[in-house]
Amino acid sequence: MEEDGIVITEDQASVSVNSSKVVKEKEVKPRTVPPPGNGQIIYEIDPMLRSYKDHLDYRYKQYKRLREEIDKYEGGLEAFSRGYEKLGFLRSDAGITYREWAPGAKSASLIGDFNNWNPNADIMTRNEFGVWEIFLPNNTDGSPAIPHGSRVKIRMDTPSGIKDSIPAWIKFSVQAPGEIPFNGIYYDPPEEEKYVFKHPQPKRPKSLRIYESHVGMSSTEPMINTYANFRDDVLPRIKKLGYNAVQIMAIQEHSYYASFGYHVTNFFAPSSRCGTPEDLKSLIDRAHELGLIVLMDIVHSHASKNTLDGLNMFDGTDAHYFHSGPRGYHWMWDSRLFNYGSWEVLRYLLSNARWWLEEYKFDGFRFDGVTSMMYTHHGLSVGFTGNYTEYFGLETDVDAVTYLMLVNDMIHGLYPEAVTVGEDVSGMPTFCIPVQDGGVGFDYRLHMAIADKWIEILKKRDEDWKMGDIIYTLTNRRWSEKCIAYAESHDQALVGDKTIAFWLMDKDMYDFMAVDRPSTPLVDRGIALHKMIRLITMGLGGEGYLNFMGNEFGHPEWIDFPRGEQRLSDGSVIPGNNFSYDKCRRRFDLGDADYLRYHGLQEFDRAMQHLEEKYGFMTSEHQFISRKDEGDRVIVFERGDLVFVFNFHWTSSYFDYRIGCSKPGKYKIVLDSDDPLFGGFGRLDRTAEYFTFEGSYDGRPSSFMVYTPCRTAVVYALADRDDDLETLGSKP
């Protein structure tokens, strides 16, 4: 709006005073994405990259070219990422405009409940870019032509025939009882029904402790849980456990529940199984009230191959949103692969990321399947050894990497507090270096090798565990690139795999977890190692930590989504589970029951999170491994101001065991895995004080003597004379 030559933005409210406009004092500065840098800092960070300068400079040149073209033709990345204001359903005072990009369609019309599904009632027109459009004026009473909550689709005459599709930019879709395909819903609730956020988004925490969650399976009952129940029941639990971030899976609508949310059909719609968009907003607002940031598990690596309710063959062509032919199909995932070199695909995906941040106030993303995106071989049947030729060659999908640079640039430019985590198993160099410096731009990489290593180790006898092997895997990450460490995630909890607790205790978990009954050697070993594995993973594995809900207390059994019998083309049959939800829930009651040994594991995980909250050791620059003794099976390291001592020996406990430390003084125990509260045997005196000796030991300037029982992990902190350190555990 322009008044007397002064430009007033929409964000600046005004009032009438003596026929003149007075703008409120608080002005909102327009958000912009900073211009590209020179992309050369990566060579200073990692001189080895200079041997691949041609590839990396070409990559950055492609990124800069796209930024320049977006600036020229779309008004910049900020405007380009608001595609939801140009495409899909747009409401104005005069009526509803609907636009859809479908260049392969020969004709198109909007159908739905509002016009009795009459394909001749509302014919759309096409522009030179393949965008179809129609305007529906308000009814005579001023109400919109399409009622809120009614079903809508676009009917197209395509090269593959007549096709009814859910609009690609639909904001909500539902599955009617007894039907398989979903229906698109025109979602535009009246103002009084729209959720209004009440709480500010928390600042990005320095160290990230993520509770990975799935709303649908978060109930203790065999059912699909709701956003409201998760808000009221699960979020307070996450806060109490000491996590500072909740990562939510399966938000984007997916017609196949058992896909864990990874076969997305409607990218802008939150899953209707758990409630309405307003319910999801209420959940996120409550998390913010509790001081939790909310990360969304976003899927831009592939899409469902559904043609009835997804993007596949949307305009009747194979190469609409996706690559055509074999390149556009992921044979292992049975899904479609985006063409990241397409202008409209870039608009769609960039706007999708922006939509969830803007409309729902998510605080960032965990990008799924990034390895599959970055390479034309998708990381399948490829073993990455760390040789740089594996990352910067003809098998790298430069278009996909450039998209990742653009989306990280957009997110961090417009939402500086937002967090991006990439699921990459390849170890791509520059992955977590800012885009301006020539990197891909993620804040964190998921340290996926750790979980695989633990499964590998758990298949071995205790006598065959190698301390050096554990240390190498936990610390094998790129300098200056932050990692999220985890001992296990949802992947290990799925049917066909085993959680760490199940690997350790197997069927004994069913009969020997009551504290008033005798345990077994398998359960005792399992409880001890479960705690040690998680603590050493947090202690050495990265700058952030992740846990999948329920695994903190060793959730028994596996996750098995409801499913029926499946007959394959070769005549073989995959048995179903009679559509049961029994294994598709989280038994939080087991962790809460103080008469079960699960409770001790939960309390230890809680103490571990609160220890990190107090000392911030994951983000400390000081890390030193002073001992990895293969004979004693002992690992000693410093992280921040703490000294960690792990004794993995199955029978040997060591008295007067000398450990090195960097600072002289008095040390006390601040966390003891053998504490009875944590299901331990209480072999240590938590009130004991440990005084250092002068003189070098294990490469450290000072040392002190400890008792380290077998299969225990103990954390020591330097105690000032006036500082009475709190030991996390049972009261002495």
XYZ file of C-alpha atoms in Angstrom:
732
model
C 0.000 0.000 0.000
C 1.301 3.440 -0.851
C 0.213 6.604 0.964
C 1.738 10.003 0.160
C 4.768 8.320 -1.329
C 5.411 6.208 1.783
C 5.377 2.424 1.330
C 3.553 0.639 4.122
C 3.909 -3.150 4.228
C 1.023 -5.485 5.067
C 2.722 -6.341 8.359
C 2.434 -2.718 9.497
C -1.018 -2.109 10.948
C -2.442 1.394 10.639
C -5.284 3.387 12.210
C -7.178 6.453 11.026
C -6.437 9.677 12.910
C -7.789 12.954 11.462
C -8.015 11.352 8.017
C -4.290 10.526 8.040
C -2.525 7.188 8.356
C -0.433 6.514 11.444
C 1.724 3.400 11.365
C 2.374 1.496 14.581
C 5.764 2.156 16.075
C 6.887 -1.475 15.766
C 7.886 -2.144 12.188
C 8.695 -5.596 10.920
C 11.733 -5.654 8.704
C 11.251 -7.671 5.526
C 12.970 -11.042 5.653
C 15.562 -11.695 3.012
C 17.982 -14.489 2.232
C 21.565 -13.157 2.229
C 23.321 -13.201 -1.154
C 25.699 -16.075 -1.951
C 29.267 -15.913 -0.708
C 32.326 -16.907 -2.700
C 32.090 -20.576 -1.741
C 35.840 -20.852 -1.184
C 36.098 -21.235 2.599
C 35.698 -25.006 2.319
C 39.249 -25.237 0.939
C 40.631 -23.526 4.031
C 38.655 -25.848 6.309
C 39.676 -28.989 4.411
C 42.693 -28.576 2.091
C 42.098 -32.073 0.685
C 39.085 -30.639 -1.144
C 41.387 -28.685 -3.463
C 41.936 -31.853 -5.473
C 38.216 -31.755 -6.300
C 37.959 -28.032 -6.877
C 36.558 -28.387 -10.389
C 33.583 -30.376 -9.147
C 32.960 -28.229 -6.068
C 33.306 -24.940 -7.944
C 30.929 -26.252 -10.611
C 28.449 -27.177 -7.875
C 28.673 -23.719 -6.351
C 28.400 -22.101 -9.771
C 25.143 -24.005 -10.355
C 23.841 -22.847 -6.996
C 24.738 -19.205 -7.730
C 23.168 -19.454 -11.187
C 19.906 -20.633 -9.648
C 19.983 -17.860 -7.068
C 20.508 -15.300 -9.821
C 17.690 -16.703 -11.951
C 15.337 -16.868 -8.986
C 16.193 -13.236 -8.210
C 15.577 -12.250 -11.822
C 12.371 -14.149 -12.565
C 10.761 -14.693 -9.150
C 11.825 -11.718 -7.070
C 14.222 -13.663 -4.886
C 14.308 -16.836 -2.822
C 12.049 -15.335 -0.161
C 9.239 -14.821 -2.682
C 9.963 -18.027 -4.623
C 9.537 -20.103 -1.444
C 6.014 -18.749 -0.957
C 4.564 -20.767 -3.816
C 1.585 -21.643 -1.621
C 0.479 -18.019 -2.091
C 0.307 -18.515 -5.875
C -0.683 -22.144 -6.357
C -3.359 -24.314 -4.782
C -6.440 -22.717 -3.217
C -6.189 -18.993 -2.473
C -8.944 -17.175 -0.636
C -9.583 -13.453 -1.117
C -12.417 -11.114 -0.196
C -13.966 -11.691 -3.614
C -13.736 -15.447 -3.814
C -11.455 -18.457 -4.298
C -8.717 -18.823 -6.894
C -7.377 -22.272 -7.638
C -4.187 -22.829 -9.657
C -2.379 -26.044 -10.510
C 0.775 -26.729 -12.515
C -0.067 -29.607 -14.862
C 1.592 -29.014 -18.254
C 0.774 -32.508 -19.526
C -2.979 -32.074 -19.135
C -5.079 -31.284 -22.215
C -7.970 -29.893 -20.187
C -8.826 -29.482 -16.536
C -11.786 -28.731 -14.297
C -12.333 -28.389 -10.570
C -14.808 -30.871 -9.108
C -16.079 -31.584 -5.640
C -18.996 -31.638 -3.268
C -19.557 -27.946 -3.967
C -20.592 -28.569 -7.622
C -21.879 -32.148 -7.271
C -18.703 -33.431 -8.962
C -19.823 -31.985 -12.277
C -16.756 -31.851 -14.577
C -18.482 -29.349 -16.882
C -19.359 -26.830 -14.178
C -15.998 -25.221 -13.421
C -13.651 -25.444 -16.400
C -10.102 -24.203 -15.868
C -7.911 -22.211 -18.259
C -4.237 -22.829 -19.014
C -1.379 -20.311 -19.333
C 1.855 -20.634 -21.299
C 3.662 -22.245 -18.351
C 1.220 -25.129 -17.991
C -0.580 -23.618 -14.992
C -4.340 -24.166 -14.914
C -6.523 -21.602 -13.162
C -10.095 -20.878 -12.152
C -11.725 -18.180 -10.033
C -14.885 -18.939 -8.055
C -16.636 -15.764 -6.836
C -18.346 -15.731 -3.464
C -21.979 -16.745 -3.210
C -24.554 -13.987 -3.144
C -24.615 -14.143 0.645
C -20.858 -13.545 0.783
C -19.975 -17.112 1.719
C -17.211 -18.899 -0.211
C -18.182 -20.994 -3.227
C -16.468 -24.019 -1.675
C -17.543 -24.734 1.930
C -14.823 -25.411 4.470
C -14.319 -29.142 4.979
C -15.800 -30.238 1.656
C -14.103 -32.656 -0.755
C -12.343 -31.397 -3.890
C -10.355 -32.845 -6.788
C -9.045 -31.747 -10.137
C -10.233 -33.695 -13.182
C -7.811 -33.705 -16.085
C -7.784 -35.097 -19.587
C -4.230 -36.385 -19.765
C -2.044 -38.449 -22.116
C -2.920 -41.393 -19.852
C -6.647 -40.738 -19.974
C -9.184 -38.986 -17.762
C -7.829 -38.649 -14.231
C -9.161 -37.290 -10.952
C -6.404 -36.129 -8.603
C -6.078 -34.530 -5.199
C -4.671 -31.017 -5.760
C -0.890 -31.068 -5.340
C -0.929 -28.137 -2.894
C -3.859 -29.435 -0.824
C -3.641 -28.455 2.859
C -5.683 -31.341 4.269
C -6.851 -34.750 3.086
C -8.819 -37.534 4.729
C -9.613 -41.169 4.160
C -13.326 -41.916 4.258
C -14.403 -45.068 6.144
C -14.291 -48.085 3.850
C -12.321 -46.274 1.153
C -8.650 -46.732 0.222
C -7.679 -43.502 -1.622
C -7.714 -40.269 0.344
C -9.883 -37.282 -0.536
C -8.619 -33.726 -0.784
C -10.343 -31.341 1.607
C -10.793 -27.621 1.084
C -9.514 -26.398 4.426
C -10.358 -22.817 5.374
C -11.922 -22.709 8.856
C -13.651 -19.554 10.067
C -11.470 -17.164 12.027
C -12.916 -18.193 15.374
C -11.885 -21.811 14.745
C -8.317 -21.082 13.658
C -5.669 -21.799 16.252
C -3.780 -18.744 17.474
C -0.240 -19.384 18.734
C 0.270 -18.110 22.272
C 3.897 -18.904 23.048
C 7.137 -17.749 21.401
C 9.397 -20.268 19.740
C 12.358 -21.190 21.963
C 15.867 -20.245 20.958
C 17.963 -22.946 19.376
C 19.601 -24.960 22.193
C 23.383 -25.126 22.198
C 23.338 -28.890 22.566
C 20.512 -30.815 20.952
C 18.884 -33.707 22.823
C 16.204 -35.089 20.527
C 13.271 -37.308 21.457
C 12.229 -38.985 18.193
C 8.474 -39.548 18.169
C 5.577 -40.875 16.139
C 2.241 -39.411 17.206
C 0.118 -42.280 15.905
C 1.893 -44.967 17.917
C 2.478 -42.870 21.049
C -0.451 -44.293 23.012
C -0.129 -47.082 25.551
C -3.331 -48.490 24.058
C -3.519 -50.363 20.720
C -4.858 -47.434 18.690
C -3.829 -44.488 16.555
C -3.120 -41.692 18.996
C -4.109 -38.064 18.445
C -2.234 -34.783 18.346
C -4.243 -33.705 21.405
C -3.295 -36.778 23.439
C 0.350 -36.428 22.445
C 0.218 -32.779 23.502
C -1.298 -33.562 26.895
C 0.370 -36.879 27.749
C 3.659 -37.269 25.874
C 5.105 -33.747 25.739
C 5.260 -33.398 29.562
C 7.009 -36.777 29.672
C 9.616 -35.607 27.175
C 10.212 -32.464 29.210
C 10.544 -34.427 32.447
C 13.050 -36.808 30.861
C 15.298 -33.840 30.113
C 15.178 -33.687 26.328
C 15.063 -30.232 24.740
C 13.768 -31.161 21.295
C 11.023 -33.413 19.971
C 11.338 -34.762 16.442
C 8.006 -35.848 15.003
C 7.752 -38.421 12.258
C 4.920 -39.039 9.776
C 3.539 -35.496 9.731
C 3.090 -35.191 5.963
C 0.027 -37.114 4.813
C 0.699 -40.673 3.698
C -2.001 -43.056 2.605
C -0.074 -46.144 3.757
C 0.211 -46.015 7.556
C 2.851 -48.763 7.680
C 5.247 -46.657 5.604
C 6.142 -44.879 8.878
C 5.224 -41.664 7.048
C 7.945 -41.983 4.413
C 5.680 -42.611 1.394
C 4.184 -39.131 1.294
C 1.106 -38.525 -0.820
C 0.114 -34.962 0.187
C 3.140 -32.850 1.040
C 1.376 -29.774 2.466
C -1.196 -31.686 4.522
C -0.634 -32.904 8.099
C -1.710 -36.486 8.668
C -5.447 -36.515 9.326
C -5.245 -39.823 11.212
C -4.175 -37.890 14.305
C -6.454 -34.867 14.057
C -6.837 -31.532 12.322
C -4.239 -28.917 11.358
C -5.421 -26.851 14.317
C -4.750 -29.788 16.642
C -1.190 -30.049 15.335
C -0.647 -26.327 15.850
C -1.865 -26.669 19.432
C 0.627 -29.503 19.986
C 3.524 -27.419 18.696
C 2.476 -24.400 20.739
C 2.360 -26.521 23.895
C 5.851 -27.850 23.159
C 7.090 -24.283 22.870
C 5.428 -23.449 26.183
C 7.458 -26.285 27.725
C 10.659 -24.941 26.187
C 10.931 -27.748 23.616
C 11.822 -27.088 20.008
C 9.892 -29.170 17.473
C 11.635 -30.721 14.495
C 9.695 -32.245 11.637
C 10.864 -35.381 9.866
C 10.444 -34.006 6.344
C 10.536 -36.210 3.246
C 11.880 -34.548 0.101
C 13.927 -37.520 -1.045
C 11.093 -39.429 -2.695
C 7.309 -39.690 -2.889
C 4.613 -42.327 -2.878
C 4.001 -43.950 -6.259
C 0.223 -43.671 -5.707
C -1.543 -42.178 -8.700
C -5.001 -41.769 -7.157
C -4.057 -39.638 -4.148
C -0.381 -38.763 -4.693
C 1.830 -36.847 -7.120
C 2.743 -39.802 -9.329
C 1.528 -39.354 -12.930
C -0.308 -36.253 -11.682
C -0.778 -34.724 -15.144
C -0.732 -38.102 -16.854
C 2.974 -38.013 -17.633
C 5.842 -39.933 -16.087
C 8.089 -36.870 -15.895
C 5.927 -34.287 -14.162
C 7.433 -33.893 -10.676
C 9.829 -36.796 -11.124
C 12.545 -38.085 -13.397
C 11.176 -40.280 -16.152
C 12.126 -43.915 -16.589
C 14.349 -45.871 -14.191
C 15.996 -42.717 -12.829
C 12.652 -41.640 -11.417
C 12.017 -44.882 -9.548
C 13.624 -46.141 -6.336
C 13.549 -49.913 -6.661
C 14.192 -50.613 -2.988
C 11.677 -48.109 -1.620
C 9.141 -48.678 -4.416
C 8.656 -44.926 -4.750
C 9.150 -42.012 -7.146
C 12.224 -39.743 -7.244
C 12.005 -35.982 -7.730
C 13.635 -34.129 -10.590
C 15.551 -31.470 -8.660
C 16.558 -29.791 -11.921
C 12.957 -28.749 -12.593
C 12.030 -25.146 -11.825
C 8.549 -25.994 -10.582
C 9.805 -28.894 -8.482
C 12.186 -26.469 -6.793
C 9.287 -24.096 -6.162
C 7.183 -26.923 -4.779
C 9.781 -28.342 -2.392
C 11.190 -25.006 -1.208
C 7.662 -23.765 -0.548
C 6.839 -26.982 1.246
C 9.686 -26.478 3.712
C 8.688 -22.841 4.153
C 5.031 -23.773 4.712
C 5.722 -25.982 7.717
C 7.966 -23.352 9.311
C 5.605 -20.475 8.618
C 2.159 -21.959 9.118
C 2.855 -24.502 11.859
C 5.864 -22.895 13.594
C 8.074 -25.958 13.358
C 11.588 -25.134 14.526
C 13.443 -27.085 11.874
C 13.705 -30.367 10.066
C 15.310 -33.743 9.961
C 15.674 -34.302 6.208
C 15.076 -37.953 5.414
C 16.980 -40.019 2.861
C 19.553 -37.395 1.935
C 22.103 -40.008 0.826
C 19.591 -41.268 -1.721
C 19.176 -37.720 -3.023
C 22.850 -36.871 -3.412
C 23.898 -39.838 -5.555
C 22.377 -41.361 -8.665
C 23.081 -44.806 -7.176
C 21.162 -43.673 -4.048
C 23.735 -45.288 -1.790
C 22.418 -48.748 -2.684
C 24.968 -51.570 -2.699
C 27.701 -48.980 -2.191
C 30.183 -49.060 0.649
C 31.529 -45.595 1.377
C 35.153 -45.812 2.477
C 35.855 -42.095 2.897
C 37.755 -41.757 -0.380
C 36.830 -38.340 -1.760
C 36.358 -39.709 -5.272
C 33.207 -41.388 -3.959
C 31.639 -37.999 -3.251
C 32.688 -35.785 -6.135
C 32.229 -37.681 -9.361
C 29.745 -38.505 -12.089
C 27.542 -40.433 -9.656
C 26.848 -37.295 -7.633
C 23.453 -35.746 -8.400
C 24.518 -32.104 -8.540
C 20.915 -30.944 -9.039
C 19.902 -32.614 -5.776
C 22.888 -31.249 -3.857
C 22.124 -27.787 -5.242
C 18.533 -28.108 -4.047
C 19.788 -29.009 -0.559
C 21.981 -25.912 -0.639
C 19.003 -23.772 -1.669
C 16.659 -25.143 0.986
C 19.263 -24.751 3.738
C 19.994 -21.248 2.489
C 16.309 -20.353 2.549
C 15.690 -21.868 5.987
C 18.682 -20.307 7.708
C 18.276 -16.982 5.923
C 14.610 -16.514 6.822
C 14.564 -18.428 10.112
C 17.973 -17.984 11.763
C 17.022 -20.067 14.817
C 15.837 -23.033 12.735
C 17.735 -26.330 12.870
C 18.388 -28.657 9.935
C 19.582 -32.222 10.365
C 20.466 -34.399 7.386
C 20.200 -38.180 7.271
C 23.390 -39.017 5.396
C 25.242 -42.280 5.786
C 27.878 -41.519 3.142
C 29.885 -38.956 5.104
C 29.735 -36.357 2.310
C 32.425 -33.723 3.002
C 31.147 -30.114 3.391
C 27.725 -31.452 4.444
C 27.585 -29.330 7.607
C 29.464 -26.276 6.359
C 27.426 -23.108 5.616
C 26.320 -22.615 2.019
C 28.077 -19.248 1.789
C 31.350 -21.025 2.493
C 30.736 -23.632 -0.195
C 29.045 -26.304 1.934
C 25.672 -28.022 1.714
C 24.464 -26.050 4.729
C 23.090 -28.528 7.269
C 23.554 -27.855 10.976
C 23.959 -31.519 11.868
C 24.533 -34.878 10.243
C 22.971 -38.002 11.718
C 25.866 -40.222 12.835
C 24.256 -43.336 11.390
C 27.319 -45.581 11.622
C 27.070 -45.754 15.412
C 23.809 -47.715 15.511
C 25.110 -50.151 12.890
C 28.299 -50.635 14.902
C 26.397 -51.437 18.095
C 24.336 -54.094 16.314
C 27.546 -55.556 14.898
C 29.146 -55.629 18.365
C 26.078 -57.061 20.091
C 26.259 -60.114 17.849
C 29.674 -60.908 19.350
C 30.714 -62.445 22.665
C 31.784 -60.000 25.376
C 35.322 -61.336 25.043
C 35.411 -60.173 21.409
C 34.409 -56.550 22.028
C 37.245 -54.199 21.064
C 37.534 -50.917 22.951
C 39.434 -49.324 20.072
C 36.725 -50.323 17.621
C 34.054 -48.654 19.762
C 36.123 -45.487 20.183
C 36.947 -45.269 16.482
C 33.317 -45.488 15.376
C 32.088 -42.974 17.953
C 34.740 -40.386 17.109
C 35.010 -40.947 13.349
C 33.392 -37.727 12.171
C 34.529 -34.716 10.202
C 36.228 -31.917 12.064
C 34.041 -28.820 12.457
C 30.924 -30.655 11.189
C 28.436 -31.421 13.954
C 26.778 -34.812 14.360
C 23.694 -36.188 16.091
C 24.682 -39.436 17.784
C 22.299 -42.244 18.622
C 22.651 -45.828 19.748
C 19.385 -46.765 18.044
C 16.486 -45.014 16.319
C 13.134 -46.082 14.909
C 14.951 -48.175 12.274
C 16.165 -50.688 14.843
C 12.727 -50.899 16.465
C 10.899 -52.109 13.352
C 9.710 -55.676 12.902
C 12.501 -57.748 11.367
C 15.130 -55.960 13.437
C 15.849 -55.783 17.158
C 16.276 -52.977 19.648
C 19.409 -52.940 21.788
C 17.381 -54.125 24.768
C 16.071 -57.070 22.771
C 19.545 -57.959 21.494
C 20.769 -57.954 25.089
C 17.938 -59.636 26.985
C 15.798 -61.378 24.366
C 12.901 -63.436 25.769
C 14.035 -62.928 29.374
C 12.452 -59.463 29.092
C 9.037 -61.104 29.311
C 9.485 -62.953 32.587
C 12.314 -61.465 34.635
C 11.797 -57.697 34.743
C 9.919 -57.547 38.049
C 12.184 -56.161 40.781
C 10.659 -58.373 43.477
C 11.630 -61.523 41.604
C 15.052 -63.017 40.879
C 16.781 -61.708 37.799
C 18.857 -63.725 35.340
C 22.463 -63.263 34.217
C 21.111 -62.227 30.808
C 18.917 -59.497 32.311
C 21.674 -58.251 34.644
C 24.093 -58.047 31.723
C 21.491 -56.410 29.500
C 20.517 -53.696 31.968
C 24.156 -52.833 32.667
C 25.225 -52.679 29.012
C 22.071 -50.850 27.891
C 23.042 -47.942 30.156
C 26.722 -48.038 29.214
C 26.028 -48.098 25.467
C 23.746 -45.071 25.642
C 26.051 -43.031 27.874
C 29.208 -43.637 25.859
C 27.272 -42.830 22.672
C 26.178 -39.512 24.143
C 29.589 -38.900 25.660
C 31.693 -39.384 22.538
C 29.420 -39.728 19.518
C 28.618 -36.154 18.559
C 27.385 -32.694 19.438
C 23.770 -33.833 19.753
C 21.914 -36.954 20.846
C 18.765 -38.740 19.665
C 16.533 -41.392 21.200
C 13.416 -43.011 19.741
C 10.468 -42.933 22.123
C 10.339 -45.873 24.464
C 13.879 -47.022 23.814
C 15.068 -45.001 26.799
C 13.619 -47.710 29.051
C 14.367 -50.660 26.780
C 10.899 -50.997 25.239
C 10.198 -54.702 24.721
C 9.410 -56.253 21.362
C 9.313 -54.475 18.025
C 7.087 -52.143 16.020
C 4.664 -53.913 13.696
C 2.135 -51.738 11.898
C -1.353 -53.140 11.328
C -1.362 -55.045 8.054
C -3.177 -57.773 6.200
C -1.917 -60.734 4.247
C -0.002 -59.738 1.115
C 0.121 -61.902 -2.011
C 3.069 -61.296 -4.314
C 3.150 -61.642 -8.086
C 5.141 -64.870 -7.852
C 2.364 -66.470 -5.819
C 4.120 -66.293 -2.470
C 2.319 -64.881 0.555
C 3.605 -62.499 3.227
C 1.589 -63.146 6.395
C -0.181 -60.195 7.990
C -1.036 -59.509 11.626
C -4.803 -59.285 11.186
C -4.531 -55.476 11.180
C -3.530 -55.466 14.833
C -2.295 -52.345 16.639
C -0.923 -54.367 19.552
C 2.710 -53.920 18.460
C 2.138 -50.404 17.121
C 2.096 -48.509 20.399
C 4.478 -47.449 23.162
C 4.131 -49.020 26.606
C 5.169 -45.974 28.613
C 3.495 -47.603 31.616
C 6.361 -50.104 31.762
C 8.942 -47.363 32.187
C 6.817 -45.637 34.821
C 6.250 -48.759 36.925
C 8.787 -48.648 39.760
C 8.215 -52.371 40.384
C 9.720 -53.206 36.973
C 13.360 -53.046 35.922
C 12.386 -50.900 32.946
C 11.969 -48.047 35.418
C 15.658 -48.105 36.313
C 16.627 -47.755 32.656
C 14.231 -44.827 32.255
C 15.593 -43.109 35.344
C 19.145 -43.525 34.071
C 18.261 -41.991 30.723
C 16.618 -39.103 32.540
C 19.725 -38.585 34.691
C 21.893 -38.719 31.576
C 19.893 -35.941 29.881
C 19.952 -33.756 32.988
C 23.704 -34.301 33.345
C 24.211 -32.967 29.818
C 21.862 -30.073 30.515
C 23.922 -29.088 33.558
C 27.423 -29.538 32.144
C 26.899 -29.134 28.375
C 29.619 -31.671 27.660
C 28.399 -32.573 24.150
C 29.266 -29.154 22.780
C 32.495 -28.680 24.705
C 35.594 -28.210 22.576
C 37.585 -30.250 25.076
C 37.593 -33.966 24.337
C 40.469 -36.272 25.210
C 40.537 -40.067 25.279
C 43.202 -41.032 27.766
C 42.692 -44.795 27.947
C 41.293 -47.601 25.791
C 42.675 -50.710 27.463
C 41.900 -53.910 25.563
C 43.073 -56.103 28.455
C 41.168 -54.380 31.252
C 38.291 -53.506 28.854
C 38.363 -49.961 30.250
C 37.737 -46.672 28.430
C 38.526 -43.322 30.057
C 37.926 -39.949 28.425
C 37.323 -36.312 29.230
C 34.503 -34.326 27.692
C 34.197 -30.772 28.885
C 34.844 -30.655 32.639
C 33.810 -34.278 33.185
C 35.792 -37.505 33.370
C 34.031 -40.648 32.081
C 35.146 -44.126 33.158
C 33.704 -47.239 31.457
C 34.536 -50.774 32.547
C 33.192 -53.185 29.918
C 34.771 -56.241 31.535
C 32.207 -58.920 32.292
C 33.743 -60.105 35.598
C 36.773 -57.997 36.567
C 36.353 -55.035 38.917
C 39.391 -52.893 39.668
C 40.334 -51.347 43.022
C 42.683 -48.355 43.177
C 42.468 -47.967 39.424
C 44.408 -44.896 38.335
C 42.872 -42.593 35.729
C 44.280 -39.441 34.183
C 42.651 -36.018 34.261
C 43.448 -32.554 32.978
C 42.752 -30.507 36.108
C 43.994 -31.084 39.682
C 41.705 -30.969 42.684
C 38.873 -32.886 44.304
C 36.525 -34.995 42.175
C 33.131 -36.453 43.020
C 30.735 -38.833 41.299
C 27.944 -37.070 39.410
C 26.502 -40.121 37.598
C 26.862 -43.809 38.421
C 25.204 -46.453 36.246
C 25.467 -48.914 39.158
C 23.172 -46.814 41.350
C 20.250 -48.935 42.694
C 17.806 -46.333 41.322
C 19.070 -47.259 37.866
C 18.795 -51.007 38.425
C 22.415 -51.341 39.562
C 24.045 -53.074 42.489
C 25.206 -49.992 44.425
C 28.852 -50.963 44.616
C 30.137 -47.371 44.795
C 29.990 -44.842 47.611
C 28.554 -41.761 45.958
C 29.634 -39.539 48.823
C 33.316 -40.432 48.336
C 35.813 -37.746 47.374
C 38.705 -38.349 45.008
C 41.862 -36.226 45.259
C 44.327 -35.929 42.416
C 48.032 -36.739 42.335
C 50.595 -34.611 40.586
C 52.538 -36.106 37.743
C 51.690 -37.204 34.222
C 49.584 -40.326 33.707
C 48.005 -41.592 30.480
C 49.143 -38.368 28.855
C 47.305 -36.213 31.421
C 48.971 -33.809 33.895
C 47.081 -35.219 36.916
C 45.378 -38.416 38.021
C 43.267 -39.970 40.783
C 42.417 -43.466 42.021
C 38.953 -45.020 41.670
C 37.122 -48.293 42.155
C 35.608 -49.341 38.832
C 33.216 -52.304 39.114
C 32.611 -54.547 36.123
C 30.043 -53.385 33.567
C 29.679 -49.889 34.949
C 29.943 -46.339 33.700
C 30.805 -43.575 36.159
C 31.123 -39.842 35.540
C 33.309 -37.658 37.778
C 33.284 -33.867 38.064
C 35.772 -31.494 39.643
C 34.296 -30.165 42.868
C 35.176 -26.688 44.084
C 35.569 -26.345 47.839
C 32.396 -24.300 48.090
C 30.473 -26.356 45.564
C 28.527 -29.339 46.842
C 27.999 -31.309 43.653
C 24.719 -33.126 43.197
C 24.952 -36.800 42.295
C 22.201 -37.839 39.913
C 20.673 -40.975 41.393
C 19.090 -42.322 44.556
C 19.519 -40.427 47.804
C 22.416 -41.682 49.976
